Amino acid sequence: ITTKEVEDKLEKKRLENVPIVRNFPKVFPEELPGLPPIRPVEFQIDLVPGAASVARAPYQLAPSEMKELAEQLKELSNKGFIRHSSSPWGAPVLFVKKKDGSFRMCIDYR
């Protein structure tokens, strides 16, 4: 991607088109200069040489929890918060019941 392409994308991405800004206008100042520039992110995880991943069975979920998981993952994907991954690494998921009866998805990253 070239600098020109990045600049063109920034021009197209107007602040008023960001859903969170549109849904909560009172939270944001009226004269907001715009979104921060897109910057490259350098990230790496240094692995221990010769170390292998530990294979553990994931937590078992009840059918109702599996349905809830599928719904929450679909919603997060539709909103663009998550995307499909083909990584061999993963993390178990469990649910905590909230006061209103709905479930909060919790991810066990231990």
PDB file of N, CA and C in Angstrom:
ATOM      1  N   ILE A   1       0.858  -1.185   0.000  1.00  0.00           N
ATOM      2  CA  ILE A   1       0.000   0.000   0.000  1.00  0.00           C
ATOM      3  C   ILE A   1       0.897   1.238   0.000  1.00  0.00           C
ATOM      4  N   THR A   2       0.570   2.170  -0.858  1.00  0.00           N
ATOM      5  CA  THR A   2       1.388   3.371  -0.983  1.00  0.00           C
ATOM      6  C   THR A   2       0.843   4.484  -0.104  1.00  0.00           C
ATOM      7  N   THR A   3       1.663   5.506   0.083  1.00  0.00           N
ATOM      8  CA  THR A   3       1.238   6.663   0.873  1.00  0.00           C
ATOM      9  C   THR A   3       0.033   7.326   0.229  1.00  0.00           C
ATOM     10  N   LYS A   4       0.004   7.373  -1.085  1.00  0.00           N
ATOM     11  CA  LYS A   4      -1.119   7.979  -1.805  1.00  0.00           C
ATOM     12  C   LYS A   4      -2.411   7.221  -1.507  1.00  0.00           C
ATOM     13  N   GLU A   5      -2.334   5.885  -1.511  1.00  0.00           N
ATOM     14  CA  GLU A   5      -3.520   5.075  -1.224  1.00  0.00           C
ATOM     15  C   GLU A   5      -4.013   5.312   0.195  1.00  0.00           C
ATOM     16  N   VAL A   6      -3.092   5.433   1.139  1.00  0.00           N
ATOM     17  CA  VAL A   6      -3.472   5.707   2.532  1.00  0.00           C
ATOM     18  C   VAL A   6      -4.149   7.066   2.629  1.00  0.00           C
ATOM     19  N   GLU A   7      -3.579   8.072   1.961  1.00  0.00           N
ATOM     20  CA  GLU A   7      -4.172   9.413   1.990  1.00  0.00           C
ATOM     21  C   GLU A   7      -5.562   9.414   1.363  1.00  0.00           C
ATOM     22  N   ASP A   8      -5.737   8.665   0.270  1.00  0.00           N
ATOM     23  CA  ASP A   8      -7.053   8.572  -0.367  1.00  0.00           C
ATOM     24  C   ASP A   8      -8.071   7.931   0.568  1.00  0.00           C
ATOM     25  N   LYS A   9      -7.655   6.886   1.287  1.00  0.00           N
ATOM     26  CA  LYS A   9      -8.560   6.231   2.239  1.00  0.00           C
ATOM     27  C   LYS A   9      -8.938   7.182   3.366  1.00  0.00           C
ATOM     28  N   LEU A  10      -7.982   7.971   3.828  1.00  0.00           N
ATOM     29  CA  LEU A  10      -8.272   8.923   4.902  1.00  0.00           C
ATOM     30  C   LEU A  10      -9.273   9.974   4.442  1.00  0.00           C
ATOM     31  N   GLU A  11      -9.163  10.401   3.189  1.00  0.00           N
ATOM     32  CA  GLU A  11     -10.098  11.390   2.654  1.00  0.00           C
ATOM     33  C   GLU A  11     -11.513  10.829   2.625  1.00  0.00           C
ATOM     34  N   LYS A  12     -11.632   9.553   2.253  1.00  0.00           N
ATOM     35  CA  LYS A  12     -12.948   8.920   2.161  1.00  0.00           C
ATOM     36  C   LYS A  12     -13.552   8.671   3.540  1.00  0.00           C
ATOM     37  N   LYS A  13     -12.719   8.458   4.551  1.00  0.00           N
ATOM     38  CA  LYS A  13     -13.199   8.121   5.891  1.00  0.00           C
ATOM     39  C   LYS A  13     -13.441   9.413   6.671  1.00  0.00           C
ATOM     40  N   ARG A  14     -14.669   9.854   6.659  1.00  0.00           N
ATOM     41  CA  ARG A  14     -15.061  11.068   7.353  1.00  0.00           C
ATOM     42  C   ARG A  14     -15.479  10.708   8.769  1.00  0.00           C
ATOM     43  N   LEU A  15     -15.252  11.615   9.693  1.00  0.00           N
ATOM     44  CA  LEU A  15     -15.569  11.377  11.097  1.00  0.00           C
ATOM     45  C   LEU A  15     -17.048  11.102  11.302  1.00  0.00           C
ATOM     46  N   GLU A  16     -17.901  11.807  10.580  1.00  0.00           N
ATOM     47  CA  GLU A  16     -19.346  11.615  10.760  1.00  0.00           C
ATOM     48  C   GLU A  16     -19.824  10.257  10.244  1.00  0.00           C
ATOM     49  N   ASN A  17     -18.969   9.538   9.519  1.00  0.00           N
ATOM     50  CA  ASN A  17     -19.323   8.205   9.035  1.00  0.00           C
ATOM     51  C   ASN A  17     -18.975   7.103  10.031  1.00  0.00           C
ATOM     52  N   VAL A  18     -18.296   7.455  11.110  1.00  0.00           N
ATOM     53  CA  VAL A  18     -17.940   6.462  12.126  1.00  0.00           C
ATOM     54  C   VAL A  18     -19.167   6.222  12.995  1.00  0.00           C
ATOM     55  N   PRO A  19     -19.665   4.978  13.044  1.00  0.00           N
ATOM     56  CA  PRO A  19     -20.914   4.695  13.770  1.00  0.00           C
ATOM     57  C   PRO A  19     -20.918   5.164  15.219  1.00  0.00           C
ATOM     58  N   ILE A  20     -19.826   4.985  15.944  1.00  0.00           N
ATOM     59  CA  ILE A  20     -19.812   5.362  17.361  1.00  0.00           C
ATOM     60  C   ILE A  20     -19.956   6.873  17.525  1.00  0.00           C
ATOM     61  N   VAL A  21     -19.391   7.639  16.609  1.00  0.00           N
ATOM     62  CA  VAL A  21     -19.520   9.102  16.660  1.00  0.00           C
ATOM     63  C   VAL A  21     -20.954   9.501  16.328  1.00  0.00           C
ATOM     64  N   ARG A  22     -21.533   8.826  15.346  1.00  0.00           N
ATOM     65  CA  ARG A  22     -22.907   9.117  14.948  1.00  0.00           C
ATOM     66  C   ARG A  22     -23.904   8.754  16.052  1.00  0.00           C
ATOM     67  N   ASN A  23     -23.666   7.642  16.748  1.00  0.00           N
ATOM     68  CA  ASN A  23     -24.597   7.181  17.779  1.00  0.00           C
ATOM     69  C   ASN A  23     -24.493   7.952  19.087  1.00  0.00           C
ATOM     70  N   PHE A  24     -23.346   8.532  19.370  1.00  0.00           N
ATOM     71  CA  PHE A  24     -23.142   9.248  20.630  1.00  0.00           C
ATOM     72  C   PHE A  24     -22.531  10.627  20.373  1.00  0.00           C
ATOM     73  N   PRO A  25     -23.251  11.509  19.684  1.00  0.00           N
ATOM     74  CA  PRO A  25     -22.673  12.802  19.308  1.00  0.00           C
ATOM     75  C   PRO A  25     -22.349  13.708  20.495  1.00  0.00           C
ATOM     76  N   LYS A  26     -23.051  13.550  21.622  1.00  0.00           N
ATOM     77  CA  LYS A  26     -22.803  14.421  22.773  1.00  0.00           C
ATOM     78  C   LYS A  26     -21.468  14.126  23.451  1.00  0.00           C
ATOM     79  N   VAL A  27     -20.920  12.953  23.205  1.00  0.00           N
ATOM     80  CA  VAL A  27     -19.668  12.557  23.841  1.00  0.00           C
ATOM     81  C   VAL A  27     -18.465  13.189  23.143  1.00  0.00           C
ATOM     82  N   PHE A  28     -18.598  13.492  21.863  1.00  0.00           N
ATOM     83  CA  PHE A  28     -17.482  13.998  21.082  1.00  0.00           C
ATOM     84  C   PHE A  28     -17.592  15.508  20.898  1.00  0.00           C
ATOM     85  N   PRO A  29     -16.470  16.216  20.943  1.00  0.00           N
ATOM     86  CA  PRO A  29     -16.518  17.667  20.718  1.00  0.00           C
ATOM     87  C   PRO A  29     -17.005  17.978  19.301  1.00  0.00           C
ATOM     88  N   GLU A  30     -17.629  19.145  19.147  1.00  0.00           N
ATOM     89  CA  GLU A  30     -18.152  19.516  17.823  1.00  0.00           C
ATOM     90  C   GLU A  30     -17.034  19.729  16.813  1.00  0.00           C
ATOM     91  N   GLU A  31     -15.918  20.263  17.252  1.00  0.00           N
ATOM     92  CA  GLU A  31     -14.806  20.522  16.343  1.00  0.00           C
ATOM     93  C   GLU A  31     -13.699  19.508  16.586  1.00  0.00           C
ATOM     94  N   LEU A  32     -13.915  18.328  16.105  1.00  0.00           N
ATOM     95  CA  LEU A  32     -12.920  17.272  16.202  1.00  0.00           C
ATOM     96  C   LEU A  32     -12.168  17.246  14.875  1.00  0.00           C
ATOM     97  N   PRO A  33     -10.844  17.377  14.898  1.00  0.00           N
ATOM     98  CA  PRO A  33     -10.100  17.487  13.643  1.00  0.00           C
ATOM     99  C   PRO A  33     -10.183  16.256  12.747  1.00  0.00           C
ATOM    100  N   GLY A  34     -10.533  15.111  13.289  1.00  0.00           N
ATOM    101  CA  GLY A  34     -10.640  13.904  12.471  1.00  0.00           C
ATOM    102  C   GLY A  34     -10.055  12.713  13.184  1.00  0.00           C
ATOM    103  N   LEU A  35      -9.984  11.638  12.466  1.00  0.00           N
ATOM    104  CA  LEU A  35      -9.424  10.411  13.011  1.00  0.00           C
ATOM    105  C   LEU A  35      -7.903  10.485  12.984  1.00  0.00           C
ATOM    106  N   PRO A  36      -7.241   9.782  13.892  1.00  0.00           N
ATOM    107  CA  PRO A  36      -5.776   9.796  13.854  1.00  0.00           C
ATOM    108  C   PRO A  36      -5.289   9.135  12.570  1.00  0.00           C
ATOM    109  N   PRO A  37      -4.104   9.508  12.118  1.00  0.00           N
ATOM    110  CA  PRO A  37      -3.597   8.921  10.872  1.00  0.00           C
ATOM    111  C   PRO A  37      -3.336   7.426  11.046  1.00  0.00           C
ATOM    112  N   ILE A  38      -3.446   6.708   9.953  1.00  0.00           N
ATOM    113  CA  ILE A  38      -3.144   5.278   9.969  1.00  0.00           C
ATOM    114  C   ILE A  38      -1.629   5.133  10.042  1.00  0.00           C
ATOM    115  N   ARG A  39      -1.179   4.390  11.044  1.00  0.00           N
ATOM    116  CA  ARG A  39       0.257   4.190  11.225  1.00  0.00           C
ATOM    117  C   ARG A  39       0.553   2.693  11.218  1.00  0.00           C
ATOM    118  N   PRO A  40       1.717   2.325  10.702  1.00  0.00           N
ATOM    119  CA  PRO A  40       2.066   0.899  10.744  1.00  0.00           C
ATOM    120  C   PRO A  40       2.306   0.468  12.190  1.00  0.00           C
ATOM    121  N   VAL A  41       1.947  -0.758  12.473  1.00  0.00           N
ATOM    122  CA  VAL A  41       2.145  -1.305  13.810  1.00  0.00           C
ATOM    123  C   VAL A  41       3.115  -2.466  13.701  1.00  0.00           C
ATOM    124  N   GLU A  42       4.169  -2.394  14.486  1.00  0.00           N
ATOM    125  CA  GLU A  42       5.130  -3.490  14.503  1.00  0.00           C
ATOM    126  C   GLU A  42       4.913  -4.272  15.785  1.00  0.00           C
ATOM    127  N   PHE A  43       4.693  -5.560  15.651  1.00  0.00           N
ATOM    128  CA  PHE A  43       4.406  -6.396  16.800  1.00  0.00           C
ATOM    129  C   PHE A  43       4.974  -7.774  16.560  1.00  0.00           C
ATOM    130  N   GLN A  44       5.548  -8.332  17.600  1.00  0.00           N
ATOM    131  CA  GLN A  44       6.025  -9.702  17.484  1.00  0.00           C
ATOM    132  C   GLN A  44       5.990 -10.354  18.852  1.00  0.00           C
ATOM    133  N   ILE A  45       5.878 -11.645  18.850  1.00  0.00           N
ATOM    134  CA  ILE A  45       5.938 -12.430  20.075  1.00  0.00           C
ATOM    135  C   ILE A  45       7.167 -13.318  19.952  1.00  0.00           C
ATOM    136  N   ASP A  46       8.107 -13.120  20.843  1.00  0.00           N
ATOM    137  CA  ASP A  46       9.320 -13.932  20.820  1.00  0.00           C
ATOM    138  C   ASP A  46       9.044 -15.248  21.532  1.00  0.00           C
ATOM    139  N   LEU A  47       9.141 -16.337  20.795  1.00  0.00           N
ATOM    140  CA  LEU A  47       8.895 -17.657  21.352  1.00  0.00           C
ATOM    141  C   LEU A  47      10.197 -18.261  21.858  1.00  0.00           C
ATOM    142  N   VAL A  48      10.080 -19.118  22.831  1.00  0.00           N
ATOM    143  CA  VAL A  48      11.238 -19.820  23.361  1.00  0.00           C
ATOM    144  C   VAL A  48      11.640 -20.879  22.338  1.00  0.00           C
ATOM    145  N   PRO A  49      12.908 -20.895  21.910  1.00  0.00           N
ATOM    146  CA  PRO A  49      13.331 -21.883  20.910  1.00  0.00           C
ATOM    147  C   PRO A  49      13.046 -23.310  21.383  1.00  0.00           C
ATOM    148  N   GLY A  50      12.456 -24.102  20.510  1.00  0.00           N
ATOM    149  CA  GLY A  50      12.165 -25.494  20.811  1.00  0.00           C
ATOM    150  C   GLY A  50      10.894 -25.719  21.613  1.00  0.00           C
ATOM    151  N   ALA A  51      10.243 -24.653  22.057  1.00  0.00           N
ATOM    152  CA  ALA A  51       9.014 -24.805  22.840  1.00  0.00           C
ATOM    153  C   ALA A  51       7.860 -25.166  21.912  1.00  0.00           C
ATOM    154  N   ALA A  52       6.950 -25.977  22.418  1.00  0.00           N
ATOM    155  CA  ALA A  52       5.780 -26.380  21.640  1.00  0.00           C
ATOM    156  C   ALA A  52       4.522 -25.973  22.396  1.00  0.00           C
ATOM    157  N   SER A  53       3.463 -25.787  21.658  1.00  0.00           N
ATOM    158  CA  SER A  53       2.204 -25.418  22.304  1.00  0.00           C
ATOM    159  C   SER A  53       1.680 -26.595  23.114  1.00  0.00           C
ATOM    160  N   VAL A  54       0.962 -26.275  24.175  1.00  0.00           N
ATOM    161  CA  VAL A  54       0.389 -27.302  25.034  1.00  0.00           C
ATOM    162  C   VAL A  54      -1.019 -27.581  24.545  1.00  0.00           C
ATOM    163  N   ALA A  55      -1.286 -28.827  24.183  1.00  0.00           N
ATOM    164  CA  ALA A  55      -2.615 -29.191  23.698  1.00  0.00           C
ATOM    165  C   ALA A  55      -3.506 -29.491  24.899  1.00  0.00           C
ATOM    166  N   ARG A  56      -4.563 -28.707  25.042  1.00  0.00           N
ATOM    167  CA  ARG A  56      -5.537 -28.926  26.110  1.00  0.00           C
ATOM    168  C   ARG A  56      -6.920 -28.923  25.499  1.00  0.00           C
ATOM    169  N   ALA A  57      -7.766 -29.753  26.032  1.00  0.00           N
ATOM    170  CA  ALA A  57      -9.145 -29.780  25.549  1.00  0.00           C
ATOM    171  C   ALA A  57      -9.844 -28.496  25.979  1.00  0.00           C
ATOM    172  N   PRO A  58     -10.616 -27.892  25.092  1.00  0.00           N
ATOM    173  CA  PRO A  58     -11.344 -26.677  25.473  1.00  0.00           C
ATOM    174  C   PRO A  58     -12.464 -27.004  26.452  1.00  0.00           C
ATOM    175  N   TYR A  59     -12.915 -25.963  27.144  1.00  0.00           N
ATOM    176  CA  TYR A  59     -14.053 -26.155  28.047  1.00  0.00           C
ATOM    177  C   TYR A  59     -15.245 -26.631  27.222  1.00  0.00           C
ATOM    178  N   GLN A  60     -16.019 -27.529  27.780  1.00  0.00           N
ATOM    179  CA  GLN A  60     -17.224 -27.969  27.087  1.00  0.00           C
ATOM    180  C   GLN A  60     -18.337 -26.975  27.376  1.00  0.00           C
ATOM    181  N   LEU A  61     -19.081 -26.628  26.354  1.00  0.00           N
ATOM    182  CA  LEU A  61     -20.203 -25.711  26.503  1.00  0.00           C
ATOM    183  C   LEU A  61     -21.506 -26.470  26.299  1.00  0.00           C
ATOM    184  N   ALA A  62     -22.517 -26.060  27.043  1.00  0.00           N
ATOM    185  CA  ALA A  62     -23.856 -26.619  26.859  1.00  0.00           C
ATOM    186  C   ALA A  62     -24.385 -26.160  25.504  1.00  0.00           C
ATOM    187  N   PRO A  63     -25.344 -26.876  24.917  1.00  0.00           N
ATOM    188  CA  PRO A  63     -25.902 -26.450  23.624  1.00  0.00           C
ATOM    189  C   PRO A  63     -26.401 -25.004  23.641  1.00  0.00           C
ATOM    190  N   SER A  64     -27.007 -24.568  24.741  1.00  0.00           N
ATOM    191  CA  SER A  64     -27.485 -23.181  24.817  1.00  0.00           C
ATOM    192  C   SER A  64     -26.313 -22.205  24.807  1.00  0.00           C
ATOM    193  N   GLU A  65     -25.187 -22.600  25.438  1.00  0.00           N
ATOM    194  CA  GLU A  65     -24.000 -21.739  25.433  1.00  0.00           C
ATOM    195  C   GLU A  65     -23.359 -21.710  24.048  1.00  0.00           C
ATOM    196  N   MET A  66     -23.370 -22.839  23.349  1.00  0.00           N
ATOM    197  CA  MET A  66     -22.832 -22.870  21.985  1.00  0.00           C
ATOM    198  C   MET A  66     -23.639 -21.953  21.073  1.00  0.00           C
ATOM    199  N   LYS A  67     -24.961 -21.955  21.256  1.00  0.00           N
ATOM    200  CA  LYS A  67     -25.821 -21.081  20.460  1.00  0.00           C
ATOM    201  C   LYS A  67     -25.502 -19.621  20.770  1.00  0.00           C
ATOM    202  N   GLU A  68     -25.360 -19.297  22.054  1.00  0.00           N
ATOM    203  CA  GLU A  68     -25.020 -17.929  22.473  1.00  0.00           C
ATOM    204  C   GLU A  68     -23.660 -17.521  21.921  1.00  0.00           C
ATOM    205  N   LEU A  69     -22.694 -18.435  21.963  1.00  0.00           N
ATOM    206  CA  LEU A  69     -21.361 -18.161  21.430  1.00  0.00           C
ATOM    207  C   LEU A  69     -21.438 -17.846  19.941  1.00  0.00           C
ATOM    208  N   ALA A  70     -22.162 -18.652  19.191  1.00  0.00           N
ATOM    209  CA  ALA A  70     -22.303 -18.427  17.747  1.00  0.00           C
ATOM    210  C   ALA A  70     -22.934 -17.069  17.472  1.00  0.00           C
ATOM    211  N   GLU A  71     -23.969 -16.714  18.244  1.00  0.00           N
ATOM    212  CA  GLU A  71     -24.639 -15.424  18.045  1.00  0.00           C
ATOM    213  C   GLU A  71     -23.703 -14.258  18.360  1.00  0.00           C
ATOM    214  N   GLN A  72     -22.968 -14.362  19.478  1.00  0.00           N
ATOM    215  CA  GLN A  72     -22.067 -13.271  19.847  1.00  0.00           C
ATOM    216  C   GLN A  72     -20.916 -13.138  18.857  1.00  0.00           C
ATOM    217  N   LEU A  73     -20.370 -14.262  18.402  1.00  0.00           N
ATOM    218  CA  LEU A  73     -19.287 -14.199  17.421  1.00  0.00           C
ATOM    219  C   LEU A  73     -19.774 -13.602  16.107  1.00  0.00           C
ATOM    220  N   LYS A  74     -20.977 -13.972  15.684  1.00  0.00           N
ATOM    221  CA  LYS A  74     -21.530 -13.415  14.446  1.00  0.00           C
ATOM    222  C   LYS A  74     -21.729 -11.906  14.586  1.00  0.00           C
ATOM    223  N   GLU A  75     -22.260 -11.475  15.733  1.00  0.00           N
ATOM    224  CA  GLU A  75     -22.479 -10.044  15.962  1.00  0.00           C
ATOM    225  C   GLU A  75     -21.152  -9.283  15.963  1.00  0.00           C
ATOM    226  N   LEU A  76     -20.139  -9.819  16.650  1.00  0.00           N
ATOM    227  CA  LEU A  76     -18.832  -9.160  16.692  1.00  0.00           C
ATOM    228  C   LEU A  76     -18.192  -9.116  15.307  1.00  0.00           C
ATOM    229  N   SER A  77     -18.382 -10.173  14.532  1.00  0.00           N
ATOM    230  CA  SER A  77     -17.848 -10.211  13.173  1.00  0.00           C
ATOM    231  C   SER A  77     -18.559  -9.197  12.278  1.00  0.00           C
ATOM    232  N   ASN A  78     -19.884  -9.131  12.380  1.00  0.00           N
ATOM    233  CA  ASN A  78     -20.651  -8.178  11.572  1.00  0.00           C
ATOM    234  C   ASN A  78     -20.270  -6.738  11.881  1.00  0.00           C
ATOM    235  N   LYS A  79     -19.922  -6.465  13.132  1.00  0.00           N
ATOM    236  CA  LYS A  79     -19.525  -5.112  13.534  1.00  0.00           C
ATOM    237  C   LYS A  79     -18.075  -4.811  13.168  1.00  0.00           C
ATOM    238  N   GLY A  80     -17.342  -5.822  12.733  1.00  0.00           N
ATOM    239  CA  GLY A  80     -15.949  -5.614  12.348  1.00  0.00           C
ATOM    240  C   GLY A  80     -14.982  -5.653  13.520  1.00  0.00           C
ATOM    241  N   PHE A  81     -15.438  -6.112  14.695  1.00  0.00           N
ATOM    242  CA  PHE A  81     -14.567  -6.166  15.867  1.00  0.00           C
ATOM    243  C   PHE A  81     -13.638  -7.375  15.829  1.00  0.00           C
ATOM    244  N   ILE A  82     -14.071  -8.437  15.177  1.00  0.00           N
ATOM    245  CA  ILE A  82     -13.251  -9.638  15.049  1.00  0.00           C
ATOM    246  C   ILE A  82     -13.286 -10.090  13.600  1.00  0.00           C
ATOM    247  N   ARG A  83     -12.368 -10.964  13.250  1.00  0.00           N
ATOM    248  CA  ARG A  83     -12.365 -11.539  11.909  1.00  0.00           C
ATOM    249  C   ARG A  83     -11.947 -12.998  12.010  1.00  0.00           C
ATOM    250  N   HIS A  84     -12.207 -13.741  10.966  1.00  0.00           N
ATOM    251  CA  HIS A  84     -11.870 -15.163  10.929  1.00  0.00           C
ATOM    252  C   HIS A  84     -10.356 -15.332  11.040  1.00  0.00           C
ATOM    253  N   SER A  85      -9.942 -16.349  11.752  1.00  0.00           N
ATOM    254  CA  SER A  85      -8.524 -16.648  11.903  1.00  0.00           C
ATOM    255  C   SER A  85      -8.282 -18.122  11.610  1.00  0.00           C
ATOM    256  N   SER A  86      -7.167 -18.398  10.976  1.00  0.00           N
ATOM    257  CA  SER A  86      -6.787 -19.790  10.732  1.00  0.00           C
ATOM    258  C   SER A  86      -5.608 -20.179  11.624  1.00  0.00           C
ATOM    259  N   SER A  87      -5.382 -19.407  12.671  1.00  0.00           N
ATOM    260  CA  SER A  87      -4.276 -19.664  13.588  1.00  0.00           C
ATOM    261  C   SER A  87      -4.481 -20.980  14.336  1.00  0.00           C
ATOM    262  N   PRO A  88      -3.405 -21.725  14.559  1.00  0.00           N
ATOM    263  CA  PRO A  88      -3.538 -22.953  15.352  1.00  0.00           C
ATOM    264  C   PRO A  88      -3.713 -22.653  16.841  1.00  0.00           C
ATOM    265  N   TRP A  89      -3.530 -21.397  17.228  1.00  0.00           N
ATOM    266  CA  TRP A  89      -3.654 -20.996  18.622  1.00  0.00           C
ATOM    267  C   TRP A  89      -5.075 -20.531  18.888  1.00  0.00           C
ATOM    268  N   GLY A  90      -5.528 -20.739  20.080  1.00  0.00           N
ATOM    269  CA  GLY A  90      -6.871 -20.307  20.454  1.00  0.00           C
ATOM    270  C   GLY A  90      -6.954 -20.126  21.951  1.00  0.00           C
ATOM    271  N   ALA A  91      -8.107 -19.726  22.414  1.00  0.00           N
ATOM    272  CA  ALA A  91      -8.334 -19.537  23.844  1.00  0.00           C
ATOM    273  C   ALA A  91      -9.743 -20.005  24.184  1.00  0.00           C
ATOM    274  N   PRO A  92      -9.890 -20.724  25.294  1.00  0.00           N
ATOM    275  CA  PRO A  92     -11.221 -21.185  25.698  1.00  0.00           C
ATOM    276  C   PRO A  92     -12.142 -20.021  26.059  1.00  0.00           C
ATOM    277  N   VAL A  93     -13.421 -20.221  25.824  1.00  0.00           N
ATOM    278  CA  VAL A  93     -14.435 -19.203  26.101  1.00  0.00           C
ATOM    279  C   VAL A  93     -15.397 -19.744  27.144  1.00  0.00           C
ATOM    280  N   LEU A  94     -15.816 -18.878  28.050  1.00  0.00           N
ATOM    281  CA  LEU A  94     -16.865 -19.231  28.996  1.00  0.00           C
ATOM    282  C   LEU A  94     -17.794 -18.036  29.135  1.00  0.00           C
ATOM    283  N   PHE A  95     -18.959 -18.249  29.732  1.00  0.00           N
ATOM    284  CA  PHE A  95     -19.948 -17.187  29.864  1.00  0.00           C
ATOM    285  C   PHE A  95     -20.230 -16.891  31.324  1.00  0.00           C
ATOM    286  N   VAL A  96     -20.395 -15.604  31.620  1.00  0.00           N
ATOM    287  CA  VAL A  96     -20.781 -15.149  32.951  1.00  0.00           C
ATOM    288  C   VAL A  96     -22.132 -14.470  32.798  1.00  0.00           C
ATOM    289  N   LYS A  97     -23.082 -14.869  33.621  1.00  0.00           N
ATOM    290  CA  LYS A  97     -24.426 -14.299  33.530  1.00  0.00           C
ATOM    291  C   LYS A  97     -24.426 -12.892  34.126  1.00  0.00           C
ATOM    292  N   LYS A  98     -25.005 -11.940  33.393  1.00  0.00           N
ATOM    293  CA  LYS A  98     -25.107 -10.561  33.864  1.00  0.00           C
ATOM    294  C   LYS A  98     -26.410 -10.381  34.635  1.00  0.00           C
ATOM    295  N   LYS A  99     -26.531  -9.250  35.340  1.00  0.00           N
ATOM    296  CA  LYS A  99     -27.719  -8.980  36.155  1.00  0.00           C
ATOM    297  C   LYS A  99     -28.998  -9.005  35.331  1.00  0.00           C
ATOM    298  N   ASP A 100     -28.919  -8.573  34.072  1.00  0.00           N
ATOM    299  CA  ASP A 100     -30.122  -8.522  33.235  1.00  0.00           C
ATOM    300  C   ASP A 100     -30.478  -9.879  32.616  1.00  0.00           C
ATOM    301  N   GLY A 101     -29.702 -10.919  32.942  1.00  0.00           N
ATOM    302  CA  GLY A 101     -29.992 -12.258  32.432  1.00  0.00           C
ATOM    303  C   GLY A 101     -29.228 -12.618  31.170  1.00  0.00           C
ATOM    304  N   SER A 102     -28.633 -11.634  30.504  1.00  0.00           N
ATOM    305  CA  SER A 102     -27.844 -11.930  29.310  1.00  0.00           C
ATOM    306  C   SER A 102     -26.467 -12.446  29.738  1.00  0.00           C
ATOM    307  N   PHE A 103     -25.681 -12.866  28.760  1.00  0.00           N
ATOM    308  CA  PHE A 103     -24.381 -13.447  29.066  1.00  0.00           C
ATOM    309  C   PHE A 103     -23.249 -12.573  28.555  1.00  0.00           C
ATOM    310  N   ARG A 104     -22.186 -12.497  29.346  1.00  0.00           N
ATOM    311  CA  ARG A 104     -20.955 -11.815  28.942  1.00  0.00           C
ATOM    312  C   ARG A 104     -19.956 -12.899  28.555  1.00  0.00           C
ATOM    313  N   MET A 105     -19.397 -12.776  27.364  1.00  0.00           N
ATOM    314  CA  MET A 105     -18.411 -13.743  26.909  1.00  0.00           C
ATOM    315  C   MET A 105     -17.065 -13.397  27.541  1.00  0.00           C
ATOM    316  N   CYS A 106     -16.433 -14.372  28.174  1.00  0.00           N
ATOM    317  CA  CYS A 106     -15.121 -14.185  28.790  1.00  0.00           C
ATOM    318  C   CYS A 106     -14.144 -15.152  28.127  1.00  0.00           C
ATOM    319  N   ILE A 107     -12.956 -14.659  27.829  1.00  0.00           N
ATOM    320  CA  ILE A 107     -11.951 -15.472  27.158  1.00  0.00           C
ATOM    321  C   ILE A 107     -10.823 -15.757  28.143  1.00  0.00           C
ATOM    322  N   ASP A 108     -10.478 -17.025  28.292  1.00  0.00           N
ATOM    323  CA  ASP A 108      -9.446 -17.456  29.233  1.00  0.00           C
ATOM    324  C   ASP A 108      -8.106 -17.468  28.501  1.00  0.00           C
ATOM    325  N   TYR A 109      -7.292 -16.430  28.713  1.00  0.00           N
ATOM    326  CA  TYR A 109      -6.006 -16.307  28.016  1.00  0.00           C
ATOM    327  C   TYR A 109      -4.836 -16.905  28.807  1.00  0.00           C
ATOM    328  N   ARG A 110      -5.130 -17.623  29.895  1.00  0.00           N
ATOM    329  CA  ARG A 110      -4.018 -18.165  30.697  1.00  0.00           C
ATOM    330  C   ARG A 110      -3.132 -19.076  29.892  1.00  0.00           C
TER     331      ARG A 110
END
